PDB file of C-alpha atoms in Angstrom:
ATOM      1  CA  UNK C   1     -14.740 -14.439  36.430  1.00 57.00           C
ATOM      2  CA  UNK C   2     -16.943 -11.785  38.428  1.00 56.00           C
ATOM      3  CA  UNK C   3     -20.368 -11.046  37.508  1.00 45.00           C
ATOM      4  CA  UNK C   4     -19.560  -7.504  36.072  1.00 52.00           C
ATOM      5  CA  UNK C   5     -16.824  -9.135  33.827  1.00 54.00           C
ATOM      6  CA  UNK C   6     -19.147 -11.561  31.980  1.00 44.00           C
ATOM      7  CA  UNK C   7     -21.665  -9.253  31.503  1.00 40.00           C
ATOM      8  CA  UNK C   8     -19.445  -7.537  29.563  1.00 48.00           C
ATOM      9  CA  UNK C   9     -17.641 -10.271  27.534  1.00 56.00           C
ATOM     10  CA  UNK C  10     -21.331 -11.270  26.669  1.00 43.00           C
ATOM     11  CA  UNK C  11     -21.784  -7.455  25.039  1.00 44.00           C
ATOM     12  CA  UNK C  12     -18.760  -7.484  23.028  1.00 51.00           C
ATOM     13  CA  UNK C  13     -19.148 -11.027  21.820  1.00 53.00           C
ATOM     14  CA  UNK C  14     -23.207  -9.873  20.636  1.00 50.00           C
ATOM     15  CA  UNK C  15     -21.890  -6.529  19.117  1.00 46.00           C
ATOM     16  CA  UNK C  16     -19.385  -9.030  17.344  1.00 50.00           C
ATOM     17  CA  UNK C  17     -21.858 -11.106  16.175  1.00 45.00           C
ATOM     18  CA  UNK C  18     -24.609  -8.466  15.134  1.00 49.00           C
ATOM     19  CA  UNK C  19     -21.566  -6.410  13.001  1.00 46.00           C
ATOM     20  CA  UNK C  20     -20.610  -9.308  11.137  1.00 41.00           C
ATOM     21  CA  UNK C  21     -24.596 -10.140  10.476  1.00 43.00           C
ATOM     22  CA  UNK C  22     -25.162  -7.146   9.181  1.00 45.00           C
ATOM     23  CA  UNK C  23     -22.005  -7.122   7.168  1.00 44.00           C
ATOM     24  CA  UNK C  24     -23.427 -10.555   5.227  1.00 45.00           C
ATOM     25  CA  UNK C  25     -26.436  -9.296   4.866  1.00 44.00           C
ATOM     26  CA  UNK C  26     -25.288  -5.857   3.409  1.00 48.00           C
ATOM     27  CA  UNK C  27     -23.344  -7.976   0.639  1.00 48.00           C
ATOM     28  CA  UNK C  28     -25.988 -10.589  -0.274  1.00 48.00           C
ATOM     29  CA  UNK C  29     -28.493  -8.564  -2.039  1.00 48.00           C
ATOM     30  CA  UNK C  30     -28.078 -11.223  -5.159  1.00 47.00           C
ATOM     31  CA  UNK C  31     -27.821 -13.901  -2.592  1.00 45.00           C
ATOM     32  CA  UNK C  32     -30.298 -13.762  -0.015  1.00 41.00           C
ATOM     33  CA  UNK C  33     -34.189 -14.058  -1.349  1.00 47.00           C
ATOM     34  CA  UNK C  34     -36.990 -14.135   0.626  1.00 39.00           C
ATOM     35  CA  UNK C  35     -38.508 -16.879  -1.894  1.00 51.00           C
ATOM     36  CA  UNK C  36     -37.406 -18.233  -4.608  1.00 54.00           C
ATOM     37  CA  UNK C  37     -41.043 -18.543  -5.976  1.00 54.00           C
ATOM     38  CA  UNK C  38     -41.770 -14.628  -5.937  1.00 57.00           C
ATOM     39  CA  UNK C  39     -42.374 -12.484  -8.789  1.00 60.00           C
ATOM     40  CA  UNK C  40     -41.687  -9.006 -10.267  1.00 60.00           C
ATOM     41  CA  UNK C  41     -38.725  -8.079 -12.219  1.00 58.00           C
ATOM     42  CA  UNK C  42     -37.255  -4.514 -11.722  1.00 56.00           C
ATOM     43  CA  UNK C  43     -38.092  -1.672 -14.599  1.00 52.00           C
ATOM     44  CA  UNK C  44     -35.570  -2.182 -16.925  1.00 62.00           C
ATOM     45  CA  UNK C  45     -36.064  -5.896 -17.240  1.00 78.00           C
ATOM     46  CA  UNK C  46     -39.723  -5.439 -17.888  1.00 92.00           C
ATOM     47  CA  UNK C  47     -41.246  -6.499 -21.547  1.00 97.00           C
ATOM     48  CA  UNK C  48     -37.506  -7.533 -23.216  1.00 98.00           C
ATOM     49  CA  UNK C  49     -39.515  -9.370 -26.250  1.00 99.00           C
ATOM     50  CA  UNK C  50     -41.246  -5.795 -27.157  1.00 98.00           C
ATOM     51  CA  UNK C  51     -38.182  -4.044 -26.652  1.00 98.00           C
ATOM     52  CA  UNK C  52     -36.318  -6.145 -28.965  1.00 99.00           C
ATOM     53  CA  UNK C  53     -39.122  -6.169 -31.246  1.00 99.00           C
ATOM     54  CA  UNK C  54     -38.790  -2.601 -31.769  1.00 98.00           C
ATOM     55  CA  UNK C  55     -34.494  -3.006 -32.382  1.00 98.00           C
ATOM     56  CA  UNK C  56     -35.367  -5.193 -34.860  1.00 99.00           C
ATOM     57  CA  UNK C  57     -38.052  -3.467 -36.673  1.00 98.00           C
ATOM     58  CA  UNK C  58     -35.536  -0.546 -37.039  1.00 98.00           C
ATOM     59  CA  UNK C  59     -33.760  -3.187 -39.527  1.00 96.00           C
ATOM     60  CA  UNK C  60     -36.727  -4.117 -41.145  1.00 98.00           C
ATOM     61  CA  UNK C  61     -37.842  -3.530 -44.365  1.00 98.00           C
ATOM     62  CA  UNK C  62     -41.227  -2.873 -45.969  1.00 97.00           C
ATOM     63  CA  UNK C  63     -40.056  -5.452 -49.429  1.00 98.00           C
ATOM     64  CA  UNK C  64     -38.507  -8.787 -49.295  1.00 99.00           C
ATOM     65  CA  UNK C  65     -35.213  -8.829 -48.436  1.00 98.00           C
ATOM     66  CA  UNK C  66     -33.283 -12.347 -47.630  1.00 99.00           C
ATOM     67  CA  UNK C  67     -31.939 -12.705 -43.521  1.00 99.00           C
ATOM     68  CA  UNK C  68     -31.173 -15.124 -41.232  1.00 99.00           C
ATOM     69  CA  UNK C  69     -32.207 -16.265 -37.673  1.00 99.00           C
ATOM     70  CA  UNK C  70     -30.690 -18.063 -35.221  1.00 99.00           C
ATOM     71  CA  UNK C  71     -32.483 -20.833 -33.043  1.00 99.00           C
ATOM     72  CA  UNK C  72     -31.763 -22.101 -29.821  1.00 99.00           C
ATOM     73  CA  UNK C  73     -33.984 -23.988 -27.351  1.00 99.00           C
ATOM     74  CA  UNK C  74     -34.570 -25.516 -23.956  1.00 99.00           C
ATOM     75  CA  UNK C  75     -31.713 -24.193 -21.701  1.00 98.00           C
ATOM     76  CA  UNK C  76     -33.338 -24.914 -18.854  1.00 98.00           C
ATOM     77  CA  UNK C  77     -30.753 -24.957 -16.233  1.00 96.00           C
ATOM     78  CA  UNK C  78     -28.037 -26.281 -18.585  1.00 97.00           C
ATOM     79  CA  UNK C  79     -26.430 -22.288 -18.031  1.00 96.00           C
ATOM     80  CA  UNK C  80     -22.867 -23.183 -18.697  1.00 98.00           C
ATOM     81  CA  UNK C  81     -24.108 -24.963 -22.158  1.00 98.00           C
ATOM     82  CA  UNK C  82     -26.336 -21.982 -22.717  1.00 99.00           C
ATOM     83  CA  UNK C  83     -23.403 -19.864 -22.367  1.00 99.00           C
ATOM     84  CA  UNK C  84     -21.704 -21.037 -24.877  1.00 99.00           C
ATOM     85  CA  UNK C  85     -24.300 -20.869 -27.272  1.00 99.00           C
ATOM     86  CA  UNK C  86     -24.586 -17.416 -26.773  1.00 99.00           C
ATOM     87  CA  UNK C  87     -20.542 -17.220 -27.402  1.00 99.00           C
ATOM     88  CA  UNK C  88     -21.215 -19.155 -30.332  1.00 99.00           C
ATOM     89  CA  UNK C  89     -24.146 -17.293 -31.815  1.00 99.00           C
ATOM     90  CA  UNK C  90     -21.953 -14.184 -31.029  1.00 99.00           C
ATOM     91  CA  UNK C  91     -19.101 -15.846 -33.782  1.00 99.00           C
ATOM     92  CA  UNK C  92     -22.090 -14.956 -36.464  1.00 99.00           C
ATOM     93  CA  UNK C  93     -22.437 -11.376 -37.393  1.00 98.00           C
ATOM     94  CA  UNK C  94     -24.907 -11.971 -40.146  1.00 98.00           C
ATOM     95  CA  UNK C  95     -27.690 -13.120 -37.986  1.00 99.00           C
ATOM     96  CA  UNK C  96     -30.581 -10.651 -38.114  1.00 99.00           C
ATOM     97  CA  UNK C  97     -31.675 -11.964 -34.364  1.00 99.00           C
ATOM     98  CA  UNK C  98     -32.058 -15.116 -32.555  1.00 99.00           C
ATOM     99  CA  UNK C  99     -35.398 -16.725 -31.346  1.00 99.00           C
ATOM    100  CA  UNK C 100     -35.358 -18.976 -28.134  1.00 99.00           C
ATOM    101  CA  UNK C 101     -38.212 -21.602 -28.258  1.00 99.00           C
ATOM    102  CA  UNK C 102     -38.876 -21.961 -25.086  1.00 99.00           C
ATOM    103  CA  UNK C 103     -38.214 -23.729 -21.734  1.00 99.00           C
ATOM    104  CA  UNK C 104     -35.679 -21.053 -20.417  1.00 99.00           C
ATOM    105  CA  UNK C 105     -36.044 -22.337 -16.968  1.00 98.00           C
ATOM    106  CA  UNK C 106     -36.426 -25.698 -15.562  1.00 98.00           C
ATOM    107  CA  UNK C 107     -38.819 -24.676 -12.225  1.00 98.00           C
ATOM    108  CA  UNK C 108     -40.039 -21.678 -13.309  1.00 98.00           C
ATOM    109  CA  UNK C 109     -38.583 -19.739 -10.073  1.00 96.00           C
ATOM    110  CA  UNK C 110     -37.367 -16.378 -10.086  1.00 95.00           C
ATOM    111  CA  UNK C 111     -33.763 -16.896  -9.407  1.00 96.00           C
ATOM    112  CA  UNK C 112     -33.799 -18.995 -12.955  1.00 97.00           C
ATOM    113  CA  UNK C 113     -35.491 -16.071 -14.785  1.00 97.00           C
ATOM    114  CA  UNK C 114     -32.720 -13.495 -13.396  1.00 96.00           C
ATOM    115  CA  UNK C 115     -29.857 -16.577 -14.575  1.00 97.00           C
ATOM    116  CA  UNK C 116     -31.611 -16.737 -18.298  1.00 98.00           C
ATOM    117  CA  UNK C 117     -31.497 -12.946 -18.287  1.00 97.00           C
ATOM    118  CA  UNK C 118     -28.019 -12.054 -17.266  1.00 97.00           C
ATOM    119  CA  UNK C 119     -26.404 -14.790 -19.705  1.00 98.00           C
ATOM    120  CA  UNK C 120     -28.630 -13.592 -22.801  1.00 98.00           C
ATOM    121  CA  UNK C 121     -27.400 -10.098 -22.008  1.00 98.00           C
ATOM    122  CA  UNK C 122     -23.888 -11.063 -23.131  1.00 99.00           C
ATOM    123  CA  UNK C 123     -25.881 -12.284 -27.067  1.00 99.00           C
ATOM    124  CA  UNK C 124     -25.085  -9.307 -29.422  1.00 99.00           C
ATOM    125  CA  UNK C 125     -28.194 -10.082 -31.428  1.00 99.00           C
ATOM    126  CA  UNK C 126     -31.838  -9.052 -30.381  1.00 99.00           C
ATOM    127  CA  UNK C 127     -33.410 -12.377 -28.589  1.00 99.00           C
ATOM    128  CA  UNK C 128     -37.039 -13.300 -29.084  1.00 99.00           C
ATOM    129  CA  UNK C 129     -38.153 -15.647 -26.115  1.00 99.00           C
ATOM    130  CA  UNK C 130     -41.363 -17.771 -26.378  1.00 99.00           C
ATOM    131  CA  UNK C 131     -42.750 -19.391 -23.531  1.00 99.00           C
ATOM    132  CA  UNK C 132     -42.294 -23.202 -22.858  1.00 99.00           C
ATOM    133  CA  UNK C 133     -44.400 -25.600 -20.377  1.00 99.00           C
ATOM    134  CA  UNK C 134     -41.470 -25.509 -17.707  1.00 99.00           C
ATOM    135  CA  UNK C 135     -41.639 -21.955 -17.862  1.00 99.00           C
ATOM    136  CA  UNK C 136     -45.095 -22.335 -16.497  1.00 98.00           C
ATOM    137  CA  UNK C 137     -44.194 -24.178 -12.798  1.00 98.00           C
ATOM    138  CA  UNK C 138     -44.178 -21.774  -9.775  1.00 95.00           C
ATOM    139  CA  UNK C 139     -44.880 -18.791 -10.654  1.00 93.00           C
ATOM    140  CA  UNK C 140     -43.367 -18.627 -14.102  1.00 97.00           C
ATOM    141  CA  UNK C 141     -46.235 -17.883 -16.296  1.00 97.00           C
ATOM    142  CA  UNK C 142     -46.343 -14.315 -14.355  1.00 96.00           C
ATOM    143  CA  UNK C 143     -42.445 -13.744 -14.368  1.00 97.00           C
ATOM    144  CA  UNK C 144     -42.563 -14.438 -18.074  1.00 98.00           C
ATOM    145  CA  UNK C 145     -45.227 -11.984 -18.685  1.00 97.00           C
ATOM    146  CA  UNK C 146     -43.538  -9.148 -16.578  1.00 97.00           C
ATOM    147  CA  UNK C 147     -40.163  -9.798 -18.064  1.00 98.00           C
ATOM    148  CA  UNK C 148     -40.860 -10.344 -21.893  1.00 98.00           C
ATOM    149  CA  UNK C 149     -44.360  -9.253 -22.364  1.00 98.00           C
ATOM    150  CA  UNK C 150     -47.355 -11.480 -23.850  1.00 98.00           C
ATOM    151  CA  UNK C 151     -47.810 -14.881 -24.499  1.00 99.00           C
ATOM    152  CA  UNK C 152     -48.945 -14.959 -27.596  1.00 99.00           C
ATOM    153  CA  UNK C 153     -47.509 -12.138 -30.099  1.00 99.00           C
ATOM    154  CA  UNK C 154     -46.786 -11.430 -34.058  1.00 99.00           C
ATOM    155  CA  UNK C 155     -44.007  -9.384 -35.687  1.00 99.00           C
ATOM    156  CA  UNK C 156     -43.372  -8.627 -39.205  1.00 99.00           C
ATOM    157  CA  UNK C 157     -40.001  -8.880 -40.582  1.00 99.00           C
ATOM    158  CA  UNK C 158     -38.640  -8.022 -44.200  1.00 99.00           C
ATOM    159  CA  UNK C 159     -42.245  -8.714 -45.324  1.00 99.00           C
ATOM    160  CA  UNK C 160     -42.524 -11.839 -43.485  1.00 99.00           C
ATOM    161  CA  UNK C 161     -45.312 -12.792 -41.062  1.00 99.00           C
ATOM    162  CA  UNK C 162     -43.658 -14.453 -37.924  1.00 99.00           C
ATOM    163  CA  UNK C 163     -45.913 -15.799 -35.275  1.00 99.00           C
ATOM    164  CA  UNK C 164     -44.975 -16.841 -31.881  1.00 99.00           C
ATOM    165  CA  UNK C 165     -47.832 -18.748 -30.175  1.00 99.00           C
ATOM    166  CA  UNK C 166     -48.427 -20.425 -26.713  1.00 99.00           C
ATOM    167  CA  UNK C 167     -48.952 -23.826 -27.167  1.00 99.00           C
ATOM    168  CA  UNK C 168     -48.901 -25.266 -23.848  1.00 98.00           C
ATOM    169  CA  UNK C 169     -51.544 -27.169 -22.461  1.00 98.00           C
ATOM    170  CA  UNK C 170     -51.127 -29.489 -19.345  1.00 98.00           C
ATOM    171  CA  UNK C 171     -48.878 -26.719 -17.248  1.00 98.00           C
ATOM    172  CA  UNK C 172     -51.372 -24.368 -18.315  1.00 97.00           C
ATOM    173  CA  UNK C 173     -54.148 -26.271 -17.263  1.00 96.00           C
ATOM    174  CA  UNK C 174     -55.808 -25.805 -19.911  1.00 97.00           C
ATOM    175  CA  UNK C 175     -57.400 -28.516 -22.933  1.00 96.00           C
ATOM    176  CA  UNK C 176     -57.054 -27.089 -25.513  1.00 97.00           C
ATOM    177  CA  UNK C 177     -54.102 -23.904 -26.612  1.00 98.00           C
ATOM    178  CA  UNK C 178     -55.941 -20.880 -28.020  1.00 99.00           C
ATOM    179  CA  UNK C 179     -56.595 -21.458 -31.752  1.00 99.00           C
ATOM    180  CA  UNK C 180     -58.788 -19.186 -32.453  1.00 99.00           C
ATOM    181  CA  UNK C 181     -56.123 -16.584 -31.901  1.00 99.00           C
ATOM    182  CA  UNK C 182     -53.718 -18.391 -33.982  1.00 99.00           C
ATOM    183  CA  UNK C 183     -56.233 -18.879 -36.896  1.00 99.00           C
ATOM    184  CA  UNK C 184     -57.030 -15.110 -36.625  1.00 99.00           C
ATOM    185  CA  UNK C 185     -53.752 -14.107 -37.296  1.00 99.00           C
ATOM    186  CA  UNK C 186     -53.057 -16.486 -39.727  1.00 99.00           C
ATOM    187  CA  UNK C 187     -55.783 -15.248 -41.788  1.00 99.00           C
ATOM    188  CA  UNK C 188     -54.552 -11.580 -41.890  1.00 98.00           C
ATOM    189  CA  UNK C 189     -51.504 -12.659 -42.646  1.00 98.00           C
ATOM    190  CA  UNK C 190     -52.229 -14.542 -46.320  1.00 98.00           C
ATOM    191  CA  UNK C 191     -50.513 -11.413 -48.119  1.00 98.00           C
ATOM    192  CA  UNK C 192     -46.805 -11.926 -46.923  1.00 99.00           C
ATOM    193  CA  UNK C 193     -43.837 -13.355 -48.518  1.00 98.00           C
ATOM    194  CA  UNK C 194     -43.391 -16.213 -46.115  1.00 99.00           C
ATOM    195  CA  UNK C 195     -45.380 -17.432 -42.539  1.00 99.00           C
ATOM    196  CA  UNK C 196     -43.770 -19.010 -39.870  1.00 99.00           C
ATOM    197  CA  UNK C 197     -45.072 -20.036 -36.746  1.00 99.00           C
ATOM    198  CA  UNK C 198     -42.825 -20.608 -33.579  1.00 99.00           C
ATOM    199  CA  UNK C 199     -44.107 -22.402 -30.531  1.00 99.00           C
ATOM    200  CA  UNK C 200     -42.650 -25.000 -27.831  1.00 99.00           C
ATOM    201  CA  UNK C 201     -44.193 -28.099 -28.138  1.00 99.00           C
ATOM    202  CA  UNK C 202     -44.303 -30.042 -31.780  1.00 99.00           C
ATOM    203  CA  UNK C 203     -47.594 -31.281 -32.745  1.00 98.00           C
ATOM    204  CA  UNK C 204     -46.966 -35.099 -32.287  1.00 98.00           C
ATOM    205  CA  UNK C 205     -45.602 -34.634 -28.733  1.00 96.00           C
ATOM    206  CA  UNK C 206     -47.037 -35.342 -25.511  1.00 91.00           C
ATOM    207  CA  UNK C 207     -49.050 -32.920 -24.418  1.00 95.00           C
ATOM    208  CA  UNK C 208     -51.303 -32.391 -27.823  1.00 97.00           C
ATOM    209  CA  UNK C 209     -54.271 -35.156 -28.192  1.00 97.00           C
ATOM    210  CA  UNK C 210     -54.634 -36.675 -31.605  1.00 98.00           C
ATOM    211  CA  UNK C 211     -57.410 -33.475 -32.119  1.00 98.00           C
ATOM    212  CA  UNK C 212     -55.225 -30.930 -30.890  1.00 98.00           C
ATOM    213  CA  UNK C 213     -52.636 -32.695 -33.565  1.00 99.00           C
ATOM    214  CA  UNK C 214     -54.781 -32.460 -36.493  1.00 98.00           C
ATOM    215  CA  UNK C 215     -56.291 -28.976 -35.880  1.00 99.00           C
ATOM    216  CA  UNK C 216     -52.795 -27.792 -35.500  1.00 99.00           C
ATOM    217  CA  UNK C 217     -51.762 -28.869 -38.901  1.00 99.00           C
ATOM    218  CA  UNK C 218     -54.533 -28.358 -40.687  1.00 99.00           C
ATOM    219  CA  UNK C 219     -54.252 -24.716 -39.558  1.00 99.00           C
ATOM    220  CA  UNK C 220     -50.722 -24.497 -41.193  1.00 99.00           C
ATOM    221  CA  UNK C 221     -52.053 -25.860 -44.182  1.00 99.00           C
ATOM    222  CA  UNK C 222     -55.230 -24.065 -44.635  1.00 99.00           C
ATOM    223  CA  UNK C 223     -53.680 -20.764 -43.940  1.00 99.00           C
ATOM    224  CA  UNK C 224     -50.354 -21.468 -45.874  1.00 99.00           C
ATOM    225  CA  UNK C 225     -47.659 -21.240 -43.433  1.00 99.00           C
ATOM    226  CA  UNK C 226     -44.525 -22.356 -44.663  1.00 99.00           C
ATOM    227  CA  UNK C 227     -42.194 -23.438 -41.686  1.00 99.00           C
ATOM    228  CA  UNK C 228     -43.408 -24.488 -38.066  1.00 99.00           C
ATOM    229  CA  UNK C 229     -40.418 -24.363 -35.432  1.00 99.00           C
ATOM    230  CA  UNK C 230     -40.470 -25.796 -32.115  1.00 99.00           C
ATOM    231  CA  UNK C 231     -37.966 -27.456 -29.122  1.00 99.00           C
ATOM    232  CA  UNK C 232     -39.436 -29.340 -25.969  1.00 99.00           C
ATOM    233  CA  UNK C 233     -38.447 -32.589 -27.260  1.00 98.00           C
ATOM    234  CA  UNK C 234     -34.115 -31.852 -27.013  1.00 98.00           C
ATOM    235  CA  UNK C 235     -33.935 -33.674 -30.359  1.00 98.00           C
ATOM    236  CA  UNK C 236     -33.097 -32.000 -33.600  1.00 98.00           C
ATOM    237  CA  UNK C 237     -35.360 -32.960 -36.192  1.00 98.00           C
ATOM    238  CA  UNK C 238     -36.338 -31.500 -39.542  1.00 99.00           C
ATOM    239  CA  UNK C 239     -39.209 -33.398 -41.681  1.00 97.00           C
ATOM    240  CA  UNK C 240     -42.669 -33.240 -43.017  1.00 97.00           C
ATOM    241  CA  UNK C 241     -44.476 -35.378 -41.253  1.00 97.00           C
ATOM    242  CA  UNK C 242     -47.945 -35.095 -42.284  1.00 98.00           C
ATOM    243  CA  UNK C 243     -49.192 -35.825 -45.775  1.00 98.00           C
ATOM    244  CA  UNK C 244     -50.657 -31.702 -46.234  1.00 98.00           C
ATOM    245  CA  UNK C 245     -49.347 -28.643 -44.186  1.00 98.00           C
ATOM    246  CA  UNK C 246     -45.631 -27.626 -43.973  1.00 99.00           C
ATOM    247  CA  UNK C 247     -41.949 -29.053 -43.094  1.00 99.00           C
ATOM    248  CA  UNK C 248     -41.121 -28.899 -39.236  1.00 99.00           C
ATOM    249  CA  UNK C 249     -38.276 -27.697 -37.561  1.00 99.00           C
ATOM    250  CA  UNK C 250     -37.315 -29.277 -33.913  1.00 99.00           C
ATOM    251  CA  UNK C 251     -34.164 -27.547 -32.379  1.00 99.00           C
ATOM    252  CA  UNK C 252     -32.392 -29.692 -29.746  1.00 99.00           C
ATOM    253  CA  UNK C 253     -31.321 -28.470 -26.032  1.00 99.00           C
ATOM    254  CA  UNK C 254     -28.648 -26.436 -25.409  1.00 98.00           C
ATOM    255  CA  UNK C 255     -27.055 -29.371 -23.654  1.00 97.00           C
ATOM    256  CA  UNK C 256     -26.485 -31.038 -27.093  1.00 98.00           C
ATOM    257  CA  UNK C 257     -23.578 -28.285 -28.098  1.00 97.00           C
ATOM    258  CA  UNK C 258     -25.771 -27.187 -31.491  1.00 98.00           C
ATOM    259  CA  UNK C 259     -27.055 -24.070 -32.827  1.00 99.00           C
ATOM    260  CA  UNK C 260     -29.147 -23.622 -35.479  1.00 99.00           C
ATOM    261  CA  UNK C 261     -30.322 -21.149 -38.598  1.00 99.00           C
ATOM    262  CA  UNK C 262     -32.981 -20.275 -40.927  1.00 99.00           C
ATOM    263  CA  UNK C 263     -31.833 -18.986 -43.771  1.00 99.00           C
ATOM    264  CA  UNK C 264     -34.866 -17.077 -45.557  1.00 99.00           C
ATOM    265  CA  UNK C 265     -33.638 -16.542 -49.247  1.00 99.00           C
ATOM    266  CA  UNK C 266     -36.005 -14.979 -52.358  1.00 97.00           C
ATOM    267  CA  UNK C 267     -36.571 -18.818 -53.790  1.00 97.00           C
ATOM    268  CA  UNK C 268     -37.349 -20.449 -50.818  1.00 98.00           C
ATOM    269  CA  UNK C 269     -35.523 -21.149 -46.955  1.00 99.00           C
ATOM    270  CA  UNK C 270     -33.828 -23.943 -45.656  1.00 98.00           C
ATOM    271  CA  UNK C 271     -32.493 -24.250 -42.012  1.00 99.00           C
ATOM    272  CA  UNK C 272     -28.648 -24.516 -40.861  1.00 99.00           C
ATOM    273  CA  UNK C 273     -27.274 -26.448 -37.993  1.00 98.00           C
ATOM    274  CA  UNK C 274     -23.617 -26.076 -36.508  1.00 99.00           C
ATOM    275  CA  UNK C 275     -22.234 -28.296 -33.587  1.00 98.00           C
ATOM    276  CA  UNK C 276     -19.358 -26.460 -31.406  1.00 96.00           C
TER     277      UNK C 276
END
């Protein structure tokens, strides 16, 4: 092989390689990322909780009307199981909306938030999502706020106060949750028919020291909270663990093959649980 032939073959190989490389890069927008830890979402994916609440408010009544909530939690990266939960929830046309009790990711990275979003988009009901401790990892706190909105927020539905409270401590690197905010919204909400608090971590769990556990339940008791609802432990539990205060409901993880409900009626409320 003379020098000219060698140069021409080398040039052709480089051209072919470059063409293949450009083709692969062009078709991999959803596969290749600069970093899994990046934050920032596209405009349609911003403030999903706010958009869900706007949708829910269209059906809310100023006077009490019975309603039914779907409840799930701790989907992490159990995506096959979470998708089954979505399909099961879609079988219930009588659900007003669904609440996810947090830990929608395992490591708080961008791709996990996107996967969660894509699966949740198959749900036929509005969903409100609270933040869990795993969602604080990496850039998760910022991803959550961009994708869903504020960490603490409230909503009134059919004359019932629903409080969504960020009570993560360790991953947030704080000593206490924002109890001042929680007390202020509960104090202002005494005239509603029922008061429900949703937060990821039950007060007897690992992240709460004795003082925080006591103070959380004290607020529930002082301001007549009817039910406190949680995830985090991955196991179902419904009990009244303290001498005073409301009953507590904990929903299991997606991996357990269960969905949960909260039935709110004229004469009271009760949880529901369904295996599939």
